[in-house]
Structures are given as C-alpha cells and as structure tokens.
RNA sequence: GGCUCCUUAGCUCAGUUGGUUAGAGCACGGGAAUCAUAAUCCCGGUGUCCCCAGUUCAAAUCUGGGAGGAGCCA
C-alpha cells in the first residue's frame, strides 16, 4: 500500500493576553473540520495550534499580576488548550513559543537569514505603541484628550529610538510575486490575494525585526541585547512544530512545507508576505496556501471590549449543543466571508438543517426498519431507476466534497451534503414505504435498504463537522468502527442485510431553550 | 487620497465565456401525506437584477459616469 500523502495545517498561535472567544474557536474549528476530512480521506495529517507567549504586553501583564512571565503564560495558555476538549478539536499538538525547542528553531532561522545576507543592524526611531505592537508615522497619530499622542487605534504611543536588526524585505518583491503567480490559489479568498498583490507591488520596505526595549522573548543569536521581533518569533512556530532546525527529521521532511496556514484576515500580511520571504531567505520552502477567513459579528455588532459581547465558546456549546455550534459556524456563511452570529440564525440552522432535514431523515428511516424489518438491515431486491436516482448522487458526494474541501470552501461541501439529504427525504415520500408495507413488503425492504445505505454515506461524510452525532448515526446503522473512513464509501463497505440494529434514537434535538435574548440564558 | 471588491425576492446569498419566461435556502400562504424529532413532500413571487448613459440583434452579465457600502494601502 502506498504511503499516505501528508497534509500539514496550522492555526495561528493565539496571543496569551487574549481570552478565547468565538473568533479563536472559529479558526481552529475550520482547521479541525479540514483535518478530520483529510484523515478520513486517507491523508497523513498534522494539525497544529498553540499560543504566542512573548512580547512586551505579556511581560507587562505578568508584572502587573506579580508573577514571572512564564508562570503567567502557563496559566493563560491553558485557556486555549481547553478549547480542544470543549469543541472536540483533534489537533495533533499544541505548541508554546516559550518551549526550548522553539528558541532553538527561531535562532536557527535567524542565523540562516543572516547567512544569506538578509539581516543587518541599523537603528529604528518612531512612534511606538506597546498595545498595538506597531510603529506609526507622525501623520498617522491622533491627538488624545490631554494633548497626548495616540495611535490610529487610540492606544498610547511613545517616541522610541533604538538599535534594531532589519530584514531586507525590499529585496524580495519579485520573488514574492513569482511565488504568488506560481499558484493562483496561493492566497485565498481571491479578494485577499488581490490585496496582498497590490501591497507587494506597491513596494516593500525593510522590516525591523528586533527590539532592545524588553527582555521577554527569544534573544538574537550573538547579540543578547536584542530580542526578536514578535513576528519572527511567532511565525517560526510552524517550523518548530515539525522538527526544525533538524531538516532531516522525518516529520520535517514529511510535513514541510505546510499545506494550509489558516489565518484571520487581520494577520494575512504577516503570513503571506513576511513569512514566505523569511522562509525563502532561510533556504526553506514557503507554504503552499494561506487562507484568510472573515470575522464574526454578534447580533449585528462587532465584538469589542467596550460592548463586552465576546461569546465564550462554552456558552455556545452549553446552549445549543457541541455539534450544533460546529455546524452553524461552518455552514452559516461562505467560508472566507464575514458573518453575523445571531440566536435566531443559530436556532434556524439547528432546527431546519439538523433536526428537521438530516436528523428526522435518519429517525424516520431507522424507525421503519426497526418496526418492520425485525430490527435488522433489510434485504434489498433488484434496484429500480428511482433507487439509482438517489444512490448515484450519494455516491458522487465524496468526490464533490473533496473538491470543495481542497479549496477550503467548507460551506459548499455542506451544501452538497444537504442536497442529498433533501433528495433522500423526497425519495421517502415518493416511495412511501409505509404504504408498501401492505402492498409489497419486498419492495419496502429494498426502499429502506437504499435509504439506510444513503444515510450511511451521509453520516460518514458528515463526521468532520458533526463528529458526535454522525458517530451515533453510524452506531445505529451498526457500521463497524473500522468501516467509517471514506474508503468505506464503496461497494465493499455496503450495509450487510440481516445485521441487527439497535433501537434508533434522535441525534439532533430541536432547540427547546429560551426564545430570545441573552438575559434569559444565564442566571449565573 | 490611491487601489480592490461589493450593491440581485422580506432575510442570507447563487448567477460560468452577454442569449429563451432571473434562481436557491430561510421566512410566509395554501394543499397532500401520516413512516418520523408537529418533522416530511407538493404548489405559490407583478423582484425598477443600486441609478444614468452607451456598445450590441440581445446585458444582472461588457464600457463610461454617478450613489451607497466593505476592505487593503498611504
């Protein structure tokens, strides 16, 4: 048997100063769904997430909390690690930038960039905001209440002048453009690719990549007074995770370059411009794809500290159910677009798509089998044209969904799946097995078999998004654990007539909680 | 200020290289059915395809201008 094709996908590493909210959950969820799909499809998947723990803000927060930075990070990093069990994420690892192996990797890539002549020492002066971690030009600043200078985002700034190492980004314009041209889907969605292209075409300036003003970070090799700028440090995690600097390591040879870096649109530039340039400078292959997804608003409003409307992922799970929350986030909006979270939309999705369409389909079919076929997989007779009309699209689903997942259009994959759910429901009505029960029991058995087989396809293919519910459905069809990958979506995996089936139970309950509004949900 | 993109049914959106009566889901109304989680199935839209002008035998689809919105950059 041929070796499985590797697939390496990453989330950004999350900044420990933040509290996990629906936005973080969303990014990791998308990677989880893609990872699960790829695994079921026979790929050798490496799915990484983690936390970004360096920088002046962390240093300050730790000081304010009266603890050592690392102890501070240990605590808050755990909040992000907790997302995995909470949302059923299947990440293969969790990386922290405070790990020793990461320091080694950062210093190695730095040295490689030095060796290729892309790093030089100069000095940097400008208005700097600790909160934004960015420098600003004089004319970008706004005036604060007391005449103080503020960043465009309203953060305090101070004049900073310090020696700094620079990366010769200005020399990489043509090579970056060639890298983008090489694959028109290098950066997705297309609108984001356009932005990156116009940014790079407008000319690149050398990039300041070290600081001397704080200590909490990775020291520059051979010059301990300098700490690496947050992005060299953070981005390198993707290499650390697969064994860099040991480029002969099995994991590195297998997984690098990454297949997909999933990012929020706010950090696209770092991933699509700086990171490929760093990598190429260090003699390493740049990532195959960078996908920038959109933002969620909540009930039509941007999430913000002042509104305090961040949705903790746990609230979603508690209120609507784990699979329901996962399904909603993946289905509600075209992946890549911005979208709005609302209670009404959430309940609509879980009731219409999950309970009414998919859940009820399984329930009505399994119930009929349970009552009329001795609680076992029915024995089919010859198939008719009507049967084929349903089976053919069901069997075509894998190829179609694979196409969608390869371009990260996750919502499209789900739309395709639900088209077959709809056809199956129509087939139930047109075949009316409850009537056949009296007139033609053999035909009834055939119809129910066809339906069970179609539900087997649907449940196997739904596993990446609604793993728990799909697995319960497969249990009810008595599909063995080792027959649940996509490889089982062929004749050999077909349900065996006569196999005893357990008593069916609904897997997608309708929403029955409070009607509307946030006040109703928590007495806490 | 420069660049990119968007504006299609009440809501969310599809609409390939211009071509017969512009589509889907949800919501809404009517009907059928009764296996099922009061779920399912069928039927139902006189929508200025943002506005104006142009190209064309023919434009939601191309060109120019305008209005509104989003994003990236400076």
Short mmCIF file of C-alpha atoms in Angstrom, two decimals, chain A residues 21-515:
data_model
loop_
_atom_site.label_atom_id
_atom_site.label_comp_id
_atom_site.label_asym_id
_atom_site.label_seq_id
_atom_site.Cartn_x
_atom_site.Cartn_y
_atom_site.Cartn_z
CA UNK A 21 -13.75 33.70 22.18
CA UNK A 22 -15.83 32.61 19.22
CA UNK A 23 -13.25 34.04 16.81
CA UNK A 24 -10.46 31.79 18.07
CA UNK A 25 -12.82 28.84 18.19
CA UNK A 26 -13.86 29.51 14.62
CA UNK A 27 -10.33 29.46 13.21
CA UNK A 28 -9.41 26.27 14.97
CA UNK A 29 -12.75 24.68 14.13
CA UNK A 30 -12.22 25.25 10.42
CA UNK A 31 -8.82 23.56 10.69
CA UNK A 32 -10.34 20.73 12.68
CA UNK A 33 -13.02 20.09 10.08
CA UNK A 34 -10.48 20.11 7.27
CA UNK A 35 -8.15 17.87 9.27
CA UNK A 36 -10.86 15.36 10.06
CA UNK A 37 -11.91 15.30 6.43
CA UNK A 38 -8.36 14.71 5.25
CA UNK A 39 -7.76 11.95 7.79
CA UNK A 40 -10.96 10.17 6.83
CA UNK A 41 -9.83 10.55 3.24
CA UNK A 42 -6.62 8.68 3.99
CA UNK A 43 -4.22 11.56 4.37
CA UNK A 44 -1.45 11.63 6.96
CA UNK A 45 -2.49 14.78 8.81
CA UNK A 46 -0.54 17.08 11.07
CA UNK A 47 -2.81 19.70 12.65
CA UNK A 48 -1.17 22.22 14.97
CA UNK A 49 -2.34 25.06 17.15
CA UNK A 50 -0.79 26.80 20.15
CA UNK A 51 -0.04 30.02 21.92
CA UNK A 52 2.17 33.01 21.27
CA UNK A 53 3.63 33.92 24.64
CA UNK A 54 6.33 36.50 24.09
CA UNK A 55 6.33 40.25 23.80
CA UNK A 56 6.19 43.33 25.87
CA UNK A 57 2.49 43.15 26.57
CA UNK A 58 2.89 39.76 28.20
CA UNK A 59 5.87 40.99 30.16
CA UNK A 60 3.78 43.89 31.42
CA UNK A 61 0.75 41.77 32.23
CA UNK A 62 2.87 39.33 34.19
CA UNK A 63 4.43 42.15 36.13
CA UNK A 64 1.02 43.61 36.88
CA UNK A 65 -0.08 40.19 38.11
CA UNK A 66 3.05 39.96 40.21
CA UNK A 67 4.27 36.72 38.69
CA UNK A 68 7.10 35.59 36.46
CA UNK A 69 6.22 35.81 32.75
CA UNK A 70 6.45 32.07 32.25
CA UNK A 71 4.17 31.34 35.20
CA UNK A 72 1.73 33.88 33.81
CA UNK A 73 1.83 32.17 30.42
CA UNK A 74 1.35 28.73 31.93
CA UNK A 75 -1.96 29.91 33.28
CA UNK A 76 -3.40 31.71 30.29
CA UNK A 77 -2.07 29.28 27.73
CA UNK A 78 -4.23 26.64 29.37
CA UNK A 79 -7.36 28.62 28.45
CA UNK A 80 -6.56 27.99 24.81
CA UNK A 81 -5.59 24.39 25.36
CA UNK A 82 -9.01 23.88 26.96
CA UNK A 83 -10.70 24.72 23.67
CA UNK A 84 -9.82 21.32 22.24
CA UNK A 85 -11.81 19.11 24.62
CA UNK A 86 -14.56 21.74 24.74
CA UNK A 87 -15.09 21.83 20.98
CA UNK A 88 -13.86 18.37 20.10
CA UNK A 89 -10.78 19.56 18.24
CA UNK A 90 -8.35 16.92 17.05
CA UNK A 91 -5.15 18.93 16.90
CA UNK A 92 -2.08 16.73 16.88
CA UNK A 93 -0.11 19.04 19.09
CA UNK A 94 -0.14 22.30 20.95
CA UNK A 95 2.91 24.47 20.67
CA UNK A 96 4.03 27.21 23.02
CA UNK A 97 6.60 29.75 21.94
CA UNK A 98 8.20 29.54 25.38
CA UNK A 99 9.36 25.99 24.73
CA UNK A 100 13.10 25.45 24.44
CA UNK A 101 12.78 23.74 21.08
CA UNK A 102 11.16 26.90 19.77
CA UNK A 103 14.00 29.11 20.91
CA UNK A 104 16.34 26.79 19.05
CA UNK A 105 14.23 26.98 15.90
CA UNK A 106 13.98 30.79 16.00
CA UNK A 107 17.69 31.21 16.42
CA UNK A 108 18.35 28.76 13.61
CA UNK A 109 16.13 30.51 11.10
CA UNK A 110 17.59 33.84 12.18
CA UNK A 111 21.08 32.56 11.59
CA UNK A 112 20.06 31.19 8.20
CA UNK A 113 18.73 34.61 7.22
CA UNK A 114 21.96 36.21 8.45
CA UNK A 115 23.95 33.73 6.39
CA UNK A 116 22.07 34.66 3.25
CA UNK A 117 22.82 38.31 3.88
CA UNK A 118 19.27 39.42 4.56
CA UNK A 119 19.75 40.72 8.09
CA UNK A 120 21.66 43.86 9.03
CA UNK A 121 21.95 46.11 12.06
CA UNK A 122 20.70 49.67 11.95
CA UNK A 123 18.60 51.80 14.22
CA UNK A 124 14.92 52.44 14.40
CA UNK A 125 13.14 55.55 15.52
CA UNK A 126 9.48 56.29 15.58
CA UNK A 127 6.24 56.48 17.49
CA UNK A 128 5.62 53.10 19.02
CA UNK A 129 2.53 51.67 20.64
CA UNK A 130 3.06 48.82 23.06
CA UNK A 131 -0.59 47.86 22.88
CA UNK A 132 -0.69 47.70 19.07
CA UNK A 133 2.88 46.45 18.84
CA UNK A 134 3.42 48.72 15.89
CA UNK A 135 5.26 51.83 14.84
CA UNK A 136 3.40 54.78 13.36
CA UNK A 137 4.31 57.77 11.26
CA UNK A 138 3.76 61.23 12.68
CA UNK A 139 0.77 61.95 10.44
CA UNK A 140 -0.97 58.71 11.41
CA UNK A 141 -1.27 59.76 15.02
CA UNK A 142 -4.28 61.40 16.56
CA UNK A 143 -4.45 63.75 19.48
CA UNK A 144 -5.73 62.43 22.78
CA UNK A 145 -7.75 64.23 25.41
CA UNK A 146 -4.77 65.76 27.22
CA UNK A 147 -2.87 66.59 24.10
CA UNK A 148 -1.07 63.27 24.25
CA UNK A 149 -0.34 61.34 21.06
CA UNK A 150 -2.49 58.30 20.28
CA UNK A 151 -2.21 55.56 17.66
CA UNK A 152 -4.88 55.28 14.95
CA UNK A 153 -6.50 52.71 17.25
CA UNK A 154 -6.43 55.04 20.22
CA UNK A 155 -3.53 53.41 22.02
CA UNK A 156 -0.86 55.50 23.77
CA UNK A 157 2.36 55.88 21.82
CA UNK A 158 5.82 56.91 22.78
CA UNK A 159 8.87 58.07 20.84
CA UNK A 160 11.28 55.20 20.62
CA UNK A 161 14.74 55.22 19.21
CA UNK A 162 16.78 52.09 19.44
CA UNK A 163 19.18 49.93 17.54
CA UNK A 164 17.41 47.25 15.59
CA UNK A 165 18.14 44.44 13.22
CA UNK A 166 16.42 44.67 9.87
CA UNK A 167 15.33 42.12 7.33
CA UNK A 168 15.92 43.08 3.69
CA UNK A 169 12.29 42.65 2.70
CA UNK A 170 12.81 45.26 -0.03
CA UNK A 171 14.87 42.72 -1.95
CA UNK A 172 12.09 40.14 -2.04
CA UNK A 173 9.40 41.82 -4.08
CA UNK A 174 10.00 39.96 -7.34
CA UNK A 175 10.49 36.60 -5.71
CA UNK A 176 7.32 37.03 -3.70
CA UNK A 177 5.35 37.99 -6.77
CA UNK A 178 6.68 34.95 -8.58
CA UNK A 179 5.64 32.83 -5.62
CA UNK A 180 2.08 34.20 -5.81
CA UNK A 181 1.92 33.78 -9.58
CA UNK A 182 3.04 30.19 -9.38
CA UNK A 183 -0.32 29.18 -7.91
CA UNK A 184 -3.37 31.38 -8.41
CA UNK A 185 -4.87 29.81 -5.29
CA UNK A 186 -1.82 30.51 -3.17
CA UNK A 187 -3.75 33.07 -1.19
CA UNK A 188 -7.47 32.61 -0.70
CA UNK A 189 -10.04 34.03 -0.97
CA UNK A 190 -9.21 35.82 -4.21
CA UNK A 191 -10.10 39.23 -2.78
CA UNK A 192 -7.40 38.78 -0.15
CA UNK A 193 -4.93 37.69 -2.79
CA UNK A 194 -5.62 40.93 -4.64
CA UNK A 195 -4.86 42.91 -1.53
CA UNK A 196 -1.59 41.14 -0.94
CA UNK A 197 -0.57 41.54 -4.55
CA UNK A 198 -1.22 45.25 -4.56
CA UNK A 199 0.60 45.64 -1.27
CA UNK A 200 3.69 43.88 -2.57
CA UNK A 201 3.56 45.61 -5.95
CA UNK A 202 3.46 48.98 -4.24
CA UNK A 203 6.97 48.33 -2.95
CA UNK A 204 8.35 46.79 0.22
CA UNK A 205 10.38 48.38 2.94
CA UNK A 206 12.93 46.60 5.07
CA UNK A 207 11.46 45.25 8.23
CA UNK A 208 12.61 45.91 11.76
CA UNK A 209 12.89 42.52 13.40
CA UNK A 210 14.41 43.07 16.82
CA UNK A 211 13.86 45.15 19.94
CA UNK A 212 16.09 46.18 22.79
CA UNK A 213 13.35 47.68 24.93
CA UNK A 214 12.18 44.48 26.61
CA UNK A 215 13.52 41.07 27.53
CA UNK A 216 10.61 38.63 27.27
CA UNK A 217 11.36 36.86 24.02
CA UNK A 218 13.94 34.97 22.03
CA UNK A 219 17.41 36.59 22.12
CA UNK A 220 19.11 37.31 18.84
CA UNK A 221 21.98 34.84 18.39
CA UNK A 222 25.28 36.50 19.16
CA UNK A 223 23.65 39.70 20.44
CA UNK A 224 21.69 39.08 23.63
CA UNK A 225 20.76 42.72 23.94
CA UNK A 226 18.30 42.21 21.13
CA UNK A 227 15.06 40.28 21.36
CA UNK A 228 13.46 39.01 18.16
CA UNK A 229 10.52 40.98 16.94
CA UNK A 230 7.30 39.21 17.70
CA UNK A 231 6.60 38.06 14.15
CA UNK A 232 9.87 36.25 13.52
CA UNK A 233 9.28 34.50 16.78
CA UNK A 234 5.60 33.73 16.31
CA UNK A 235 5.67 32.63 12.68
CA UNK A 236 8.55 30.26 13.26
CA UNK A 237 6.30 28.10 15.42
CA UNK A 238 5.10 26.44 12.23
CA UNK A 239 8.62 25.16 11.68
CA UNK A 240 9.32 24.28 15.28
CA UNK A 241 6.29 22.03 15.34
CA UNK A 242 7.65 19.78 12.61
CA UNK A 243 11.17 19.48 13.96
CA UNK A 244 13.10 22.42 12.53
CA UNK A 245 16.05 23.08 12.61
CA UNK A 246 16.51 19.36 12.03
CA UNK A 247 15.63 19.45 8.36
CA UNK A 248 16.49 15.77 8.14
CA UNK A 249 13.91 14.88 10.76
CA UNK A 250 11.22 12.59 9.46
CA UNK A 251 8.44 14.94 10.49
CA UNK A 252 10.08 17.87 8.76
CA UNK A 253 10.64 16.00 5.52
CA UNK A 254 7.11 14.69 5.59
CA UNK A 255 5.14 17.79 6.55
CA UNK A 256 7.08 20.81 5.34
CA UNK A 257 6.06 22.97 3.55
CA UNK A 258 2.69 23.41 5.23
CA UNK A 259 -0.36 22.73 3.08
CA UNK A 260 -2.51 25.40 4.71
CA UNK A 261 -1.87 28.23 7.11
CA UNK A 262 -5.31 29.26 8.30
CA UNK A 263 -5.37 32.85 9.50
CA UNK A 264 -7.74 35.66 10.34
CA UNK A 265 -7.74 38.44 7.79
CA UNK A 266 -6.00 40.77 10.25
CA UNK A 267 -2.76 38.81 10.16
CA UNK A 268 -2.72 37.92 6.49
CA UNK A 269 0.14 40.22 5.60
CA UNK A 270 2.50 38.64 8.09
CA UNK A 271 1.71 35.20 6.72
CA UNK A 272 1.52 35.99 3.03
CA UNK A 273 4.39 38.46 2.73
CA UNK A 274 6.86 38.37 5.63
CA UNK A 275 6.71 34.67 6.31
CA UNK A 276 7.38 33.40 2.77
CA UNK A 277 10.21 35.90 2.49
CA UNK A 278 11.76 34.74 5.77
CA UNK A 279 11.49 31.14 4.66
CA UNK A 280 12.93 31.63 1.21
CA UNK A 281 15.75 33.66 2.69
CA UNK A 282 16.49 30.79 5.06
CA UNK A 283 16.50 28.37 2.16
CA UNK A 284 13.22 26.77 3.14
CA UNK A 285 10.12 26.17 1.06
CA UNK A 286 7.28 28.63 1.62
CA UNK A 287 3.77 27.39 2.48
CA UNK A 288 1.52 26.04 -0.24
CA UNK A 289 -1.51 28.02 0.78
CA UNK A 290 -2.58 30.81 3.09
CA UNK A 291 -6.29 31.11 3.71
CA UNK A 292 -7.69 34.22 5.38
CA UNK A 293 -11.14 33.82 6.86
CA UNK A 294 -13.51 36.57 7.96
CA UNK A 295 -14.86 37.91 11.22
CA UNK A 296 -17.98 37.24 13.17
CA UNK A 297 -20.22 39.97 14.37
CA UNK A 298 -22.67 39.25 17.17
CA UNK A 299 -26.31 40.21 16.67
CA UNK A 300 -25.11 42.64 14.02
CA UNK A 301 -22.42 44.27 16.16
CA UNK A 302 -18.68 44.00 16.12
CA UNK A 303 -17.19 42.13 19.04
CA UNK A 304 -15.40 44.56 21.29
CA UNK A 305 -14.23 45.04 24.79
CA UNK A 306 -16.40 48.08 25.27
CA UNK A 307 -19.54 46.20 24.25
CA UNK A 308 -18.40 43.15 26.17
CA UNK A 309 -20.14 40.98 23.60
CA UNK A 310 -17.47 38.34 23.09
CA UNK A 311 -19.14 34.96 23.05
CA UNK A 312 -17.26 32.41 25.12
CA UNK A 313 -17.28 29.14 23.15
CA UNK A 314 -18.53 27.28 26.21
CA UNK A 315 -21.75 29.31 26.12
CA UNK A 316 -22.46 28.16 22.58
CA UNK A 317 -21.90 24.54 23.47
CA UNK A 318 -23.99 24.73 26.62
CA UNK A 319 -26.86 26.45 24.96
CA UNK A 320 -27.12 24.79 21.55
CA UNK A 321 -25.01 21.69 21.73
CA UNK A 322 -21.50 20.96 20.51
CA UNK A 323 -22.23 19.60 17.05
CA UNK A 324 -24.91 22.20 16.51
CA UNK A 325 -22.45 25.00 17.24
CA UNK A 326 -19.84 23.42 14.98
CA UNK A 327 -22.33 23.00 12.16
CA UNK A 328 -23.61 26.55 12.44
CA UNK A 329 -20.20 28.15 12.26
CA UNK A 330 -19.21 26.12 9.23
CA UNK A 331 -22.49 26.42 7.34
CA UNK A 332 -23.90 29.85 8.06
CA UNK A 333 -21.57 31.89 5.91
CA UNK A 334 -19.36 31.30 2.91
CA UNK A 335 -16.00 30.42 4.41
CA UNK A 336 -13.78 33.45 3.93
CA UNK A 337 -16.58 35.99 4.30
CA UNK A 338 -17.54 37.96 7.35
CA UNK A 339 -20.71 36.81 9.00
CA UNK A 340 -23.12 37.50 11.77
CA UNK A 341 -23.94 35.34 14.73
CA UNK A 342 -27.49 35.64 15.95
CA UNK A 343 -29.59 33.49 18.18
CA UNK A 344 -32.33 33.36 15.55
CA UNK A 345 -29.98 32.22 12.80
CA UNK A 346 -28.44 29.63 15.07
CA UNK A 347 -31.80 28.14 16.05
CA UNK A 348 -32.93 28.22 12.42
CA UNK A 349 -29.94 26.23 11.30
CA UNK A 350 -30.07 23.66 14.04
CA UNK A 351 -33.80 23.11 13.69
CA UNK A 352 -34.13 23.23 9.90
CA UNK A 353 -30.96 21.60 8.69
CA UNK A 354 -30.05 19.32 11.56
CA UNK A 355 -33.27 18.34 13.32
CA UNK A 356 -35.85 18.56 10.53
CA UNK A 357 -33.85 17.54 7.49
CA UNK A 358 -30.99 15.29 8.48
CA UNK A 359 -31.94 14.09 11.96
CA UNK A 360 -35.53 13.38 11.06
CA UNK A 361 -34.49 11.58 7.88
CA UNK A 362 -32.40 9.15 9.90
CA UNK A 363 -35.06 8.81 12.56
CA UNK A 364 -37.97 8.09 10.22
CA UNK A 365 -35.97 5.54 8.22
CA UNK A 366 -34.42 3.78 11.19
CA UNK A 367 -37.77 3.64 12.95
CA UNK A 368 -39.41 1.98 9.99
CA UNK A 369 -36.61 -0.53 9.76
CA UNK A 370 -36.81 -1.18 13.46
CA UNK A 371 -40.54 -1.82 13.35
CA UNK A 372 -40.92 -3.55 10.01
CA UNK A 373 -37.70 -5.37 9.27
CA UNK A 374 -37.12 -7.26 12.52
CA UNK A 375 -34.70 -4.57 13.66
CA UNK A 376 -32.07 -5.58 11.16
CA UNK A 377 -30.64 -4.23 7.93
CA UNK A 378 -33.31 -5.08 5.34
CA UNK A 379 -32.71 -7.39 2.43
CA UNK A 380 -32.89 -5.49 -0.87
CA UNK A 381 -34.31 -6.86 -4.09
CA UNK A 382 -33.48 -5.57 -7.58
CA UNK A 383 -32.89 -1.85 -7.69
CA UNK A 384 -35.11 0.40 -9.77
CA UNK A 385 -34.39 3.58 -11.66
CA UNK A 386 -35.74 5.54 -8.69
CA UNK A 387 -33.28 3.84 -6.39
CA UNK A 388 -30.35 4.65 -8.63
CA UNK A 389 -31.50 8.25 -8.90
CA UNK A 390 -30.84 8.56 -5.19
CA UNK A 391 -27.82 6.29 -4.87
CA UNK A 392 -25.84 7.87 -7.68
CA UNK A 393 -25.68 11.38 -6.20
CA UNK A 394 -24.99 9.90 -2.77
CA UNK A 395 -22.02 8.03 -4.18
CA UNK A 396 -20.84 11.10 -6.04
CA UNK A 397 -20.74 13.15 -2.86
CA UNK A 398 -17.23 12.22 -1.78
CA UNK A 399 -15.63 13.44 -4.99
CA UNK A 400 -17.65 16.65 -4.92
CA UNK A 401 -16.99 17.40 -1.28
CA UNK A 402 -13.32 16.65 -1.75
CA UNK A 403 -13.18 19.32 -4.41
CA UNK A 404 -14.78 21.82 -2.07
CA UNK A 405 -12.53 20.97 0.86
CA UNK A 406 -9.40 21.29 -1.24
CA UNK A 407 -10.22 24.95 -1.76
CA UNK A 408 -11.43 25.35 1.84
CA UNK A 409 -14.97 26.17 0.70
CA UNK A 410 -16.31 24.22 3.63
CA UNK A 411 -19.83 25.64 3.34
CA UNK A 412 -20.03 24.32 -0.24
CA UNK A 413 -19.20 20.84 0.92
CA UNK A 414 -22.06 21.07 3.40
CA UNK A 415 -24.48 22.42 0.82
CA UNK A 416 -23.67 19.42 -1.35
CA UNK A 417 -24.23 17.03 1.52
CA UNK A 418 -27.59 18.60 2.32
CA UNK A 419 -28.73 18.37 -1.28
CA UNK A 420 -28.61 14.62 -0.94
CA UNK A 421 -30.38 14.84 2.44
CA UNK A 422 -33.18 16.63 0.60
CA UNK A 423 -33.28 14.07 -2.18
CA UNK A 424 -33.46 11.28 0.36
CA UNK A 425 -36.42 12.91 2.09
CA UNK A 426 -38.18 13.32 -1.25
CA UNK A 427 -37.46 9.69 -2.05
CA UNK A 428 -39.05 8.59 1.22
CA UNK A 429 -42.21 10.47 0.33
CA UNK A 430 -42.37 9.33 -3.26
CA UNK A 431 -41.70 5.68 -2.40
CA UNK A 432 -43.98 5.75 0.67
CA UNK A 433 -42.58 2.63 2.33
CA UNK A 434 -45.41 2.73 4.92
CA UNK A 435 -47.82 2.00 2.05
CA UNK A 436 -45.56 -0.66 0.55
CA UNK A 437 -45.66 -2.41 3.87
CA UNK A 438 -49.16 -3.64 2.96
CA UNK A 439 -48.89 -3.92 -0.82
CA UNK A 440 -45.34 -5.03 -1.47
CA UNK A 441 -43.18 -5.81 1.58
CA UNK A 442 -40.26 -6.92 -0.56
CA UNK A 443 -40.18 -3.55 -2.29
CA UNK A 444 -40.45 -1.83 1.08
CA UNK A 445 -37.35 -3.68 2.20
CA UNK A 446 -35.50 -2.53 -0.89
CA UNK A 447 -36.51 1.09 -0.35
CA UNK A 448 -35.46 1.01 3.28
CA UNK A 449 -32.19 -0.62 2.37
CA UNK A 450 -31.44 2.06 -0.19
CA UNK A 451 -32.23 4.71 2.40
CA UNK A 452 -30.07 3.10 5.06
CA UNK A 453 -27.22 2.91 2.60
CA UNK A 454 -27.63 6.56 1.67
CA UNK A 455 -27.72 7.55 5.34
CA UNK A 456 -24.52 5.58 5.83
CA UNK A 457 -22.90 7.75 3.17
CA UNK A 458 -24.27 10.93 4.67
CA UNK A 459 -23.20 10.07 8.20
CA UNK A 460 -19.68 9.07 7.16
CA UNK A 461 -19.29 12.30 5.22
CA UNK A 462 -20.79 14.42 7.99
CA UNK A 463 -18.26 13.19 10.55
CA UNK A 464 -15.81 16.07 10.08
CA UNK A 465 -18.38 18.68 11.06
CA UNK A 466 -20.70 16.85 13.46
CA UNK A 467 -18.50 14.05 14.77
CA UNK A 468 -20.59 13.00 17.77
CA UNK A 469 -23.94 12.93 16.01
CA UNK A 470 -22.55 11.22 12.92
CA UNK A 471 -20.94 8.59 15.06
CA UNK A 472 -24.24 7.92 16.86
CA UNK A 473 -25.93 7.58 13.50
CA UNK A 474 -23.32 5.10 12.35
CA UNK A 475 -23.76 3.18 15.61
CA UNK A 476 -27.45 2.91 14.83
CA UNK A 477 -26.60 1.51 11.43
CA UNK A 478 -24.21 -0.95 13.09
CA UNK A 479 -21.35 0.28 10.94
CA UNK A 480 -18.13 -1.11 12.45
CA UNK A 481 -15.59 1.42 13.72
CA UNK A 482 -13.11 0.41 11.05
CA UNK A 483 -15.65 0.96 8.28
CA UNK A 484 -16.19 4.66 8.85
CA UNK A 485 -13.47 6.24 6.75
CA UNK A 486 -14.11 7.44 3.23
CA UNK A 487 -12.51 4.28 1.93
CA UNK A 488 -15.67 2.50 3.10
CA UNK A 489 -17.77 4.55 0.70
CA UNK A 490 -17.76 1.84 -1.90
CA UNK A 491 -19.48 -1.47 -2.53
CA UNK A 492 -17.30 -3.35 -0.09
CA UNK A 493 -18.49 -1.11 2.73
CA UNK A 494 -22.17 -1.56 1.96
CA UNK A 495 -24.53 -2.50 4.76
CA UNK A 496 -24.92 -6.23 5.20
CA UNK A 497 -28.55 -7.39 5.10
CA UNK A 498 -29.60 -9.11 8.29
CA UNK A 499 -27.19 -7.21 10.54
CA UNK A 500 -29.07 -6.49 13.78
CA UNK A 501 -29.61 -2.80 14.51
CA UNK A 502 -30.07 -1.09 17.85
CA UNK A 503 -33.25 0.81 18.64
CA UNK A 504 -32.98 4.22 16.95
CA UNK A 505 -32.69 7.44 18.89
CA UNK A 506 -32.76 11.03 17.64
CA UNK A 507 -29.32 12.56 17.29
CA UNK A 508 -30.22 16.19 16.51
CA UNK A 509 -32.76 17.52 19.02
CA UNK A 510 -34.72 20.63 18.18
CA UNK A 511 -33.87 23.75 20.13
CA UNK A 512 -36.11 24.00 23.13
CA UNK A 513 -34.38 26.63 25.22
CA UNK A 514 -35.40 30.20 25.94
CA UNK A 515 -36.82 32.09 22.99
#
